[in-house]
């Protein structure tokens, strides 16, 4: 009996060795070395498009508590290499930039975003946004166009977007403007801001005015006149265009109703031939 067990054990070892010889080896076979992707061999137009997909934001760049989540990860692209930094920052800072902070945490800051940027970044700024209305009763001290703001470094600035959120000249603000303030106080404050920007940035070409108020409000009218005096191209924003279109359609409906009540058609008169 012991001899039989020994032969069985020997047969098992022979089978296991034969099976192990058929199994593939676990040792990794040497693979071909990976080739690095030569990003800078791409055409410049394609590289710019990639930068735009990675860096452009849906809203104007501004001081905001969420920048460490939204903007900071994107700026890691600047650290890849010196050449990538030179190409990427020109795309990032060419997108719209808010001139004065809007978020409550930075509303009273002494240094707006433009002031904090190095001069080389200011030189590639292409579009700025100016919001008028917030803080109208007591505008923060940072809302000024002193040389420290850095506007004179913005030699590539071509476009400016003005958004009027509130016009305190409306009668609804009577009694809330503060001591010594009139219905025109904030209007002239805004005109002084625009005048200072136009004086320091002669490269401006197009100014877009948009508003959450009516187009004929005193502040909007004064801004329009200032832009026309400076011989700049004036463009109306989306909110004003949509409001004007809706008001025009409403007036058209009212006119059609009035004519219908008088049994008068607004169609062109028809020529009728009468035969004697």
XYZ file of C-alpha atoms in Angstrom:
276
model
C 0.000 0.000 0.000
C 2.724 2.561 0.725
C 4.186 1.933 -2.728
C 0.818 2.657 -4.397
C 0.553 6.014 -2.610
C 4.028 6.899 -3.758
C 3.222 6.177 -7.403
C 0.040 8.246 -7.228
C 1.970 11.156 -5.790
C 4.509 10.865 -8.565
C 1.793 10.859 -11.218
C 0.229 13.992 -9.705
C 3.513 15.835 -9.808
C 3.994 14.917 -13.454
C 0.495 16.198 -14.375
C 0.892 19.460 -12.423
C 4.239 20.152 -14.027
C 2.781 19.534 -17.464
C -0.144 21.918 -16.802
C 2.090 24.618 -15.405
C 4.227 24.450 -18.505
C 1.157 25.187 -20.640
C 0.052 28.277 -18.617
C 1.320 31.671 -19.790
C 4.076 33.242 -17.794
C 3.084 35.988 -15.316
C 6.177 37.993 -16.070
C 5.317 41.158 -18.049
C 6.600 41.069 -21.554
C 8.655 44.073 -22.540
C 6.376 46.612 -24.301
C 7.299 49.337 -26.708
C 8.078 52.645 -24.943
C 5.265 55.193 -25.028
C 5.876 58.232 -27.152
C 5.118 61.615 -25.636
C 2.437 63.698 -27.311
C 4.151 66.667 -28.908
C 1.538 69.339 -28.110
C 3.500 72.229 -29.555
C 3.739 70.474 -32.916
C 0.023 71.203 -33.360
C -0.928 74.267 -35.437
C -1.222 77.476 -33.418
C -4.938 77.781 -34.229
C -5.629 74.330 -32.809
C -3.624 75.040 -29.666
C -5.601 78.236 -29.095
C -8.853 76.305 -29.474
C -7.697 73.805 -26.834
C -6.748 76.655 -24.496
C -10.188 78.194 -24.982
C -11.943 74.928 -24.117
C -9.897 74.638 -20.924
C -9.701 78.241 -19.732
C -12.742 80.244 -20.829
C -15.491 80.866 -18.265
C -19.245 81.331 -18.809
C -19.232 84.493 -16.636
C -16.779 87.409 -16.472
C -13.718 86.760 -14.339
C -14.122 88.460 -10.966
C -13.086 88.231 -7.329
C -15.255 85.452 -5.922
C -15.004 83.046 -2.954
C -15.477 80.087 -5.325
C -12.466 80.932 -7.470
C -10.364 78.302 -5.716
C -12.723 75.669 -7.102
C -13.661 77.161 -10.452
C -10.582 79.079 -11.617
C -7.616 77.835 -9.597
C -7.573 74.304 -11.122
C -7.569 75.795 -14.620
C -4.555 77.976 -13.890
C -2.456 74.863 -13.224
C -1.986 74.890 -16.989
C 0.305 77.895 -16.535
C 2.796 75.730 -14.613
C 3.359 73.114 -17.320
C 6.123 75.036 -19.039
C 7.211 78.561 -19.771
C 6.039 78.334 -23.364
C 2.596 77.059 -22.380
C 2.292 79.859 -19.836
C 3.087 82.438 -22.512
C 0.368 81.061 -24.767
C -2.265 80.223 -22.142
C -2.360 83.461 -20.154
C -3.078 85.437 -23.325
C -6.213 83.356 -23.851
C -7.356 83.409 -20.222
C -7.087 87.159 -19.665
C -8.576 88.001 -23.061
C -12.005 86.871 -21.830
C -14.379 89.371 -20.140
C -13.123 90.695 -16.810
C -15.292 92.545 -14.294
C -13.813 95.934 -13.494
C -15.186 96.278 -9.953
C -16.068 93.282 -7.740
C -19.707 92.309 -7.460
C -19.708 89.639 -4.739
C -20.501 90.928 -1.257
C -17.318 89.498 0.247
C -15.134 91.646 -2.021
C -17.514 94.540 -2.662
C -15.647 96.863 -0.286
C -12.158 95.654 -1.179
C -9.434 98.221 -1.686
C -7.938 96.363 -4.645
C -10.179 95.194 -7.501
C -9.056 92.331 -9.696
C -7.467 94.558 -12.337
C -5.295 96.231 -9.697
C -4.047 92.853 -8.467
C -2.929 91.687 -11.897
C 0.643 92.192 -13.110
C 1.080 94.685 -15.922
C 1.831 91.908 -18.444
C -1.596 90.379 -17.772
C -3.374 93.719 -18.041
C -1.863 94.254 -21.470
C -3.837 91.325 -22.924
C -7.219 92.210 -21.377
C -9.658 92.559 -24.261
C -13.088 93.069 -22.626
C -14.212 94.554 -19.315
C -17.626 94.668 -17.683
C -18.873 97.596 -15.603
C -21.913 97.000 -13.400
C -23.798 100.091 -12.284
C -26.428 100.122 -9.575
C -25.132 97.998 -6.665
C -24.121 100.280 -3.806
C -25.735 103.324 -5.428
C -26.511 104.966 -2.057
C -22.854 104.755 -0.967
C -20.515 103.508 -3.708
C -17.438 101.700 -2.348
C -14.124 103.523 -2.465
C -12.667 101.004 -4.904
C -15.063 102.236 -7.612
C -12.773 104.884 -9.032
C -10.612 105.291 -12.109
C -7.423 106.494 -10.452
C -4.116 105.479 -12.078
C -3.647 102.786 -9.429
C -6.497 100.824 -11.024
C -4.208 99.960 -13.941
C -6.396 100.958 -16.873
C -3.528 102.621 -18.708
C -1.785 99.242 -18.942
C -4.775 97.787 -20.850
C -3.396 98.626 -24.274
C -5.303 95.783 -25.951
C -8.703 96.686 -24.468
C -11.272 96.907 -27.269
C -14.699 96.156 -25.784
C -16.605 97.349 -22.750
C -19.922 96.066 -21.449
C -22.016 98.280 -19.173
C -24.882 96.720 -17.238
C -27.258 99.118 -15.479
C -29.009 97.152 -12.756
C -30.637 100.102 -10.983
C -31.310 103.752 -11.755
C -31.860 105.701 -8.486
C -33.306 108.652 -10.407
C -36.639 106.826 -10.423
C -39.266 108.355 -8.136
C -39.513 105.095 -6.196
C -36.170 105.990 -4.581
C -37.391 109.334 -3.231
C -36.462 109.591 0.423
C -33.825 106.830 0.224
C -30.964 108.586 -1.572
C -29.278 109.886 1.552
C -28.445 113.310 2.862
C -27.460 115.809 0.179
C -28.080 113.371 -2.686
C -30.387 114.256 -5.549
C -31.890 112.161 -8.306
C -28.869 113.000 -10.500
C -26.091 112.307 -7.978
C -25.489 108.684 -8.919
C -25.970 109.434 -12.604
C -23.077 111.892 -12.629
C -20.982 109.491 -10.580
C -21.416 106.863 -13.316
C -20.709 109.379 -16.067
C -17.458 110.338 -14.319
C -16.460 106.660 -14.211
C -17.148 106.245 -17.918
C -15.326 109.478 -18.771
C -12.250 108.349 -16.850
C -12.235 104.987 -18.608
C -12.562 106.583 -22.043
C -9.753 109.002 -21.245
C -7.322 106.336 -20.014
C -8.173 103.667 -22.606
C -8.174 105.272 -26.064
C -8.054 101.804 -27.661
C -11.727 101.172 -26.805
C -13.794 100.588 -29.922
C -17.167 99.118 -28.920
C -19.301 99.836 -25.857
C -22.327 97.678 -25.150
C -25.027 99.097 -22.880
C -27.513 96.742 -21.289
C -29.975 97.432 -18.495
C -32.559 95.893 -16.223
C -34.428 99.190 -16.453
C -36.080 100.920 -19.385
C -34.054 102.311 -22.232
C -35.323 105.858 -21.687
C -34.242 106.067 -18.036
C -31.985 109.079 -17.284
C -28.900 106.993 -16.465
C -29.119 104.919 -19.647
C -29.756 108.043 -21.720
C -26.754 109.845 -20.205
C -24.481 106.865 -20.855
C -25.638 106.692 -24.461
C -24.898 110.367 -25.012
C -21.425 110.010 -23.513
C -20.611 107.083 -25.789
C -21.824 108.986 -28.838
C -19.781 112.054 -27.853
C -16.671 109.862 -27.667
C -17.357 108.514 -31.186
C -17.409 104.923 -30.005
C -19.498 102.148 -31.525
C -22.651 101.696 -29.440
C -24.353 98.312 -29.122
C -27.507 97.602 -27.127
C -27.459 94.548 -24.878
C -29.728 91.522 -24.973
C -32.079 92.609 -22.160
C -32.831 95.955 -23.790
C -33.296 94.391 -27.214
C -35.711 91.779 -25.886
C -37.684 94.387 -23.928
C -37.903 96.641 -26.974
C -39.110 93.743 -29.120
C -41.750 92.707 -26.584
C -42.984 96.281 -26.147
C -43.150 96.701 -29.918
C -45.235 93.561 -30.325
C -47.534 94.653 -27.480
C -48.083 98.044 -29.111
C -48.812 96.312 -32.405
C -51.431 94.099 -30.777
C -53.038 97.121 -29.103
C -53.139 99.024 -32.404
C -54.703 96.081 -34.219
C -57.330 95.824 -31.489
C -58.158 99.516 -31.720
C -58.504 99.360 -35.491
C -60.657 96.256 -35.257
C -63.002 97.983 -32.809
C -63.439 100.781 -35.368
C -63.898 98.272 -38.192
C -60.775 99.655 -39.844
C -58.213 97.340 -41.350
C -54.517 98.101 -41.159
C -53.940 96.439 -44.508
C -52.861 98.479 -47.510
C -55.793 100.013 -49.431
C -56.901 98.173 -52.510
C -57.594 99.800 -55.877
C -61.089 99.101 -57.168
C -61.928 99.642 -60.842
C -65.442 100.889 -61.565
C -66.836 100.366 -65.052
C -69.527 102.816 -66.221
